[in-house]
Coordinates of C-alpha atoms in Angstrom, one line a residue:
M1350 CA 88.9 82.3 13.6
Q1351 CA 90.8 85.0 11.7
A1352 CA 87.6 87.1 11.5
N1353 CA 87.2 86.9 15.2
V1354 CA 90.8 88.0 15.8
S1355 CA 90.3 90.9 13.3
V1356 CA 87.2 92.1 15.1
Q1357 CA 88.9 92.0 18.5
E1358 CA 91.9 93.9 17.1
S1359 CA 89.6 96.4 15.5
G1360 CA 87.6 96.9 18.8
S1361 CA 90.8 97.3 20.9
S1362 CA 92.2 99.8 18.3
A1363 CA 88.9 101.8 18.5
N1364 CA 89.0 101.8 22.3
A1365 CA 92.6 102.9 22.3
G1366 CA 91.8 105.7 19.8
T1367 CA 89.0 106.9 22.0
L1368 CA 91.1 107.0 25.1
S1369 CA 93.9 108.8 23.2
A1370 CA 91.4 111.4 21.9
F1371 CA 90.2 112.0 25.4
S1372 CA 93.7 112.4 26.9
S1373 CA 95.0 114.5 24.0
G1374 CA 91.9 116.7 24.2
F1375 CA 92.5 117.3 27.9
A1376 CA 96.2 118.1 27.4
R1377 CA 95.4 120.8 24.8
V1378 CA 92.9 122.4 27.2
L1379 CA 95.5 122.5 30.0
S1380 CA 98.0 124.0 27.6
S1381 CA 95.6 126.9 26.9
P1382 CA 94.9 128.5 30.3
L1383 CA 94.2 131.9 28.9
L1384 CA 91.4 130.4 26.8
V1385 CA 89.9 128.8 29.8
V1386 CA 90.0 132.0 31.8
G1387 CA 88.7 134.0 28.9
M1388 CA 85.6 131.7 28.4
W1389 CA 85.0 131.8 32.1
L1390 CA 85.0 135.6 32.1
L1391 CA 82.7 135.6 29.1
S1392 CA 80.2 133.4 31.1
L1393 CA 80.6 135.5 34.3
G1394 CA 80.3 138.8 32.5
T1395 CA 77.2 137.7 30.6
A1396 CA 75.5 136.6 33.7
L1397 CA 76.3 139.7 35.7
F1398 CA 75.2 142.0 32.9
A1399 CA 72.0 140.2 32.1
T1400 CA 70.9 139.9 35.7
L1401 CA 71.7 143.5 36.7
P1402 CA 68.2 144.9 36.0
V1403 CA 66.4 142.3 38.0
R1404 CA 68.4 142.4 41.2
A1405 CA 66.8 145.6 42.5
M1406 CA 63.4 144.1 41.9
L1407 CA 64.2 140.9 43.8
R1408 CA 65.6 142.9 46.6
D1409 CA 62.4 145.0 46.9
V1410 CA 60.2 141.9 46.7
L1411 CA 62.1 139.9 49.3
S1412 CA 63.2 142.7 51.8
L1413 CA 59.9 143.0 53.6
R1414 CA 59.2 139.2 53.7
P1415 CA 59.6 137.4 57.1
I1416 CA 61.1 134.4 55.2
A1417 CA 63.7 136.5 53.5
D1418 CA 66.4 135.6 56.0
K1419 CA 65.7 131.9 55.6
I1420 CA 65.8 132.2 51.8
A1421 CA 69.1 134.1 52.0
R1422 CA 70.5 131.3 54.2
G1423 CA 69.4 128.6 51.7
E1424 CA 67.1 127.1 54.2
Y1425 CA 63.8 127.6 52.4
D1426 CA 64.2 127.4 48.6
V1427 CA 60.6 126.6 48.1
G1428 CA 59.7 129.9 49.8
L1429 CA 61.5 131.8 46.9
I1430 CA 59.2 130.0 44.4
E1431 CA 56.1 130.9 46.5
V1432 CA 57.2 134.5 46.7
M1433 CA 57.8 134.7 43.0
S1434 CA 54.5 133.1 42.3
D1435 CA 52.7 135.8 44.3
N1436 CA 54.5 138.5 42.2
P1437 CA 53.8 138.0 38.5
A1438 CA 55.8 141.0 37.5
A1439 CA 58.9 139.7 39.4
M1440 CA 58.4 136.2 37.9
A1441 CA 58.1 137.7 34.4
A1442 CA 61.2 139.8 35.0
V1443 CA 63.3 136.8 36.2
S1444 CA 62.1 134.6 33.4
S1445 CA 62.9 137.2 30.7
T1446 CA 66.3 137.9 32.3
L1447 CA 67.2 134.2 32.3
M1448 CA 66.2 133.8 28.7
T1449 CA 68.1 137.0 27.7
A1450 CA 71.2 135.8 29.5
A1451 CA 71.0 132.3 27.8
L1452 CA 70.5 133.8 24.4
L1453 CA 73.3 136.4 24.9
Y1454 CA 75.7 133.7 26.0
V1455 CA 74.8 131.4 23.1
L1456 CA 75.2 134.3 20.7
L1457 CA 78.7 135.3 22.0
Q1458 CA 79.8 131.7 22.2
A1459 CA 78.8 131.1 18.6
L1460 CA 80.7 134.2 17.5
V1461 CA 84.0 132.9 19.0
A1462 CA 83.4 129.2 18.2
G1463 CA 85.5 129.2 15.1
G1464 CA 88.5 130.6 16.9
V1465 CA 88.1 128.3 19.9
L1466 CA 87.7 125.1 17.8
S1467 CA 90.7 126.1 15.6
R1468 CA 92.8 126.7 18.7
L1469 CA 91.7 123.4 20.3
S1470 CA 92.3 121.3 17.2
P1471 CA 95.4 119.1 17.0
A1472 CA 98.6 120.9 16.1
D1473 CA 98.9 119.0 12.8
A1474 CA 95.4 120.0 11.6
A1475 CA 95.2 122.6 8.9
R1476 CA 92.7 124.6 10.8
H1477 CA 94.9 124.9 14.0
V1478 CA 95.9 128.4 15.0
P1479 CA 98.2 129.7 17.7
A1480 CA 96.9 131.5 20.7
G1481 CA 97.7 134.9 19.2
R1482 CA 95.4 134.4 16.2
L1483 CA 92.4 133.1 18.1
L1484 CA 90.5 136.3 18.1
V1485 CA 91.4 137.0 14.5
R1486 CA 90.1 133.5 13.5
S1487 CA 87.0 134.1 15.5
A1488 CA 86.3 137.4 13.6
E1489 CA 86.9 135.7 10.3
T1490 CA 84.5 132.9 11.0
A1491 CA 81.9 134.7 13.1
G1492 CA 79.3 135.1 10.3
A1493 CA 79.5 131.4 9.2
M1494 CA 79.4 130.1 12.8
L1495 CA 76.4 132.3 13.6
K1496 CA 74.5 131.0 10.5
L1497 CA 75.3 127.4 11.5
E1498 CA 74.2 128.1 15.1
L1499 CA 70.8 129.5 14.0
L1500 CA 70.2 126.7 11.5
F1501 CA 71.1 124.0 14.1
A1502 CA 68.8 125.7 16.6
L1503 CA 65.9 125.5 14.1
A1504 CA 66.6 122.1 12.7
V1505 CA 67.7 120.2 15.9
R1506 CA 67.5 122.1 19.1
T1507 CA 63.9 123.3 18.7
P1508 CA 62.4 119.9 17.8
L1509 CA 64.3 118.4 20.7
L1510 CA 62.8 120.9 23.1
L1511 CA 59.3 120.3 21.7
V1512 CA 59.7 116.5 22.0
A1513 CA 61.0 116.9 25.6
A1514 CA 58.0 119.2 26.5
A1515 CA 55.6 116.7 25.0
L1516 CA 57.1 113.9 27.0
C1517 CA 57.0 115.9 30.2
G1518 CA 53.3 116.6 29.6
T1519 CA 52.6 112.9 28.9
V1520 CA 54.4 111.5 31.9
L1521 CA 52.7 114.1 34.2
G1522 CA 49.3 113.9 32.7
W1523 CA 48.2 117.1 31.0
Q1524 CA 45.2 117.7 33.3
K1525 CA 46.7 116.5 36.6
V1526 CA 49.9 118.5 37.1
G1527 CA 48.4 120.8 39.7
S1528 CA 47.2 117.9 41.8
L1529 CA 50.5 116.0 41.9
A1530 CA 52.9 116.2 44.9
W1531 CA 56.3 117.7 44.2
D1532 CA 58.0 114.3 44.9
T1533 CA 55.8 112.6 42.4
V1534 CA 56.5 115.3 39.8
S1535 CA 60.3 115.0 40.4
A1536 CA 60.2 111.2 40.2
R1537 CA 58.4 111.3 36.9
L1538 CA 60.5 114.0 35.3
I1539 CA 64.0 112.7 36.3
P1540 CA 64.1 109.9 33.5
V1541 CA 62.9 112.4 30.9
G1542 CA 65.4 115.0 32.1
L1543 CA 68.3 112.6 32.0
A1544 CA 67.4 111.4 28.5
F1545 CA 67.0 115.0 27.4
V1546 CA 70.4 116.3 28.6
M1547 CA 72.1 113.2 27.1
L1548 CA 70.5 113.9 23.7
W1549 CA 71.3 117.6 24.1
S1550 CA 75.0 116.9 24.8
L1551 CA 75.1 114.4 21.8
A1552 CA 73.5 117.1 19.6
S1553 CA 76.2 119.5 20.8
S1554 CA 78.9 117.1 19.4
W1555 CA 77.0 117.1 16.1
L1556 CA 77.1 120.9 16.1
H1557 CA 80.9 120.9 16.8
L1558 CA 81.5 118.5 14.0
A1559 CA 79.5 120.6 11.6
R1560 CA 81.6 123.6 12.6
L1561 CA 84.7 121.7 11.9
R1562 CA 83.5 120.8 8.5
R1563 CA 82.8 124.4 7.8
L1564 CA 86.2 125.5 9.1
D1565 CA 87.9 122.8 6.8
D1566 CA 86.0 123.9 3.7
E1567 CA 84.9 127.6 3.7
S1568 CA 82.9 127.0 0.5
L1569 CA 80.3 124.8 2.3
S1570 CA 76.9 126.2 3.0
A1571 CA 75.6 126.0 6.6
W1572 CA 73.2 123.2 5.5
R1573 CA 75.9 121.2 3.8
A1574 CA 78.2 121.6 6.8
L1575 CA 75.4 120.4 9.1
V1576 CA 74.8 117.3 6.9
N1577 CA 78.5 116.5 6.7
G1578 CA 78.8 116.9 10.5
G1579 CA 75.9 114.4 10.9
K1580 CA 77.7 111.9 8.6
T1581 CA 80.9 112.2 10.6
L1582 CA 78.9 111.7 13.9
S1583 CA 77.3 108.5 12.4
L1584 CA 80.7 106.9 12.0
S1585 CA 81.1 104.2 14.7
P1586 CA 84.4 105.4 16.3
V1587 CA 83.0 109.0 16.5
L1588 CA 79.5 108.0 17.7
S1589 CA 80.9 105.8 20.5
G1590 CA 83.3 108.5 21.6
A1591 CA 80.6 111.1 21.5
L1592 CA 78.2 109.0 23.6
L1593 CA 80.9 108.4 26.2
L1594 CA 81.7 112.1 26.1
A1595 CA 78.1 113.0 26.6
L1596 CA 77.8 110.6 29.6
L1597 CA 81.0 112.1 31.2
S1598 CA 79.9 115.7 30.5
V1599 CA 76.5 115.2 32.0
G1600 CA 77.9 113.4 35.0
G1601 CA 80.6 116.0 35.5
H1602 CA 78.3 119.0 35.2
G1603 CA 75.7 117.3 37.4
G1604 CA 78.3 116.4 40.0
L1605 CA 79.7 119.9 40.1
L1606 CA 76.2 121.3 40.5
W1607 CA 75.4 119.0 43.4
I1608 CA 78.8 119.7 45.1
G1609 CA 78.3 123.4 44.6
R1610 CA 74.8 123.4 46.0
L1611 CA 76.0 121.3 49.0
V1612 CA 78.9 123.5 49.8
T1613 CA 77.4 126.9 49.1
A1614 CA 74.2 126.1 51.1
K1615 CA 76.3 125.8 54.2
L1616 CA 78.2 129.0 53.5
D1617 CA 74.9 130.8 52.7
A1618 CA 73.5 129.6 56.1
K1619 CA 76.4 131.3 57.8
L1620 CA 76.0 134.4 55.6
L1621 CA 79.5 134.0 54.3
L1622 CA 78.5 135.5 51.0
L1623 CA 81.9 136.4 49.7
V1624 CA 83.3 133.0 50.3
A1625 CA 80.2 131.4 48.7
F1626 CA 80.6 133.6 45.7
L1627 CA 84.3 132.6 45.3
V1628 CA 83.3 128.9 45.6
R1629 CA 80.7 129.3 42.9
Q1630 CA 83.1 131.0 40.6
G1631 CA 85.7 128.4 41.2
L1632 CA 83.2 125.6 40.3
S1633 CA 82.2 127.7 37.3
L1634 CA 85.8 127.7 36.2
V1635 CA 85.9 123.9 36.5
R1636 CA 82.7 123.7 34.4
T1637 CA 84.3 125.9 31.7
T1638 CA 87.3 123.6 31.6
L1639 CA 85.0 120.6 31.3
S1640 CA 83.1 122.2 28.4
L1641 CA 86.3 123.1 26.6
W1642 CA 87.6 119.5 27.1
A1643 CA 84.4 118.3 25.4
L1644 CA 85.2 120.6 22.4
S1645 CA 88.8 119.5 22.3
T1646 CA 88.0 115.8 22.5
T1647 CA 85.5 116.2 19.6
C1648 CA 88.3 117.7 17.6
S1649 CA 90.5 114.7 18.5
L1650 CA 87.8 112.2 17.5
D1651 CA 87.3 113.9 14.2
A1652 CA 91.1 114.0 13.5
A1653 CA 91.4 110.3 14.3
V1654 CA 88.7 109.4 11.8
S1655 CA 90.2 111.7 9.2
S1656 CA 93.7 110.2 9.6
R1657 CA 92.2 106.7 9.2
T1658 CA 90.4 107.7 6.0
C1659 CA 93.6 109.2 4.6
A1660 CA 95.5 106.1 5.5
R1661 CA 93.0 103.9 3.5

């Protein structure tokens, strides 16, 4: 009987700790509005800079097409895919641009990760820094964070991508993809896609914890920080919180994407391009806030486990 009561008390305490980590993480993000705006501007600037060369090419490709007006109004998205398929050079340019933008954003994000995590850590944590020292801390830890990012990409991200690609090929049938209808392809890929984004989000929590271990102990190598971060993630309170955080993050980003597509499609149909741009950037700002909340909550989960360990 006493054992059952103890288990119930432990479970309720863990749930309370998780909820407290989520709320305190959100409060720290709200108390750092300049950080939110700065990360949003980093995302916007990277996208604008990386896509600048390809805009002229897309304009030339689409300008003489009869379906260009429908594509601009968001009424014929499949037509854009068809046009791009008929222009291998444009397709290659768009693909390389998207990859360049993604890599550039990941690189810049890794360089400032140390400062951002230090800023979003609880105030009583040794790694916490005030807003005025965020850029200084980012510069101090840029090299270590970049090494950790590259190691994590090789050890975790790349295998995860390869497994996801193999699963996609398996569910579609390696020799039958071209003969399948688009609805069939979508129906088969949705479960794989959902599982992939959940694992990707959970892996991001692992990376954040590894970064925290490196910030706490500057003598750790990138590999040792990665291992210690994995050990922290395997702890029951942290793992349950990270799974819930991954679910909320995926749902939040997916919901924002759906709402943005629904709203901006109507604005594009009326050629209200400036309003559509402002709506997209507003939703992008919300997505940035959501991403920073995930970072801050991970810091809170780690702090809660550390305080319990010290108490014991």
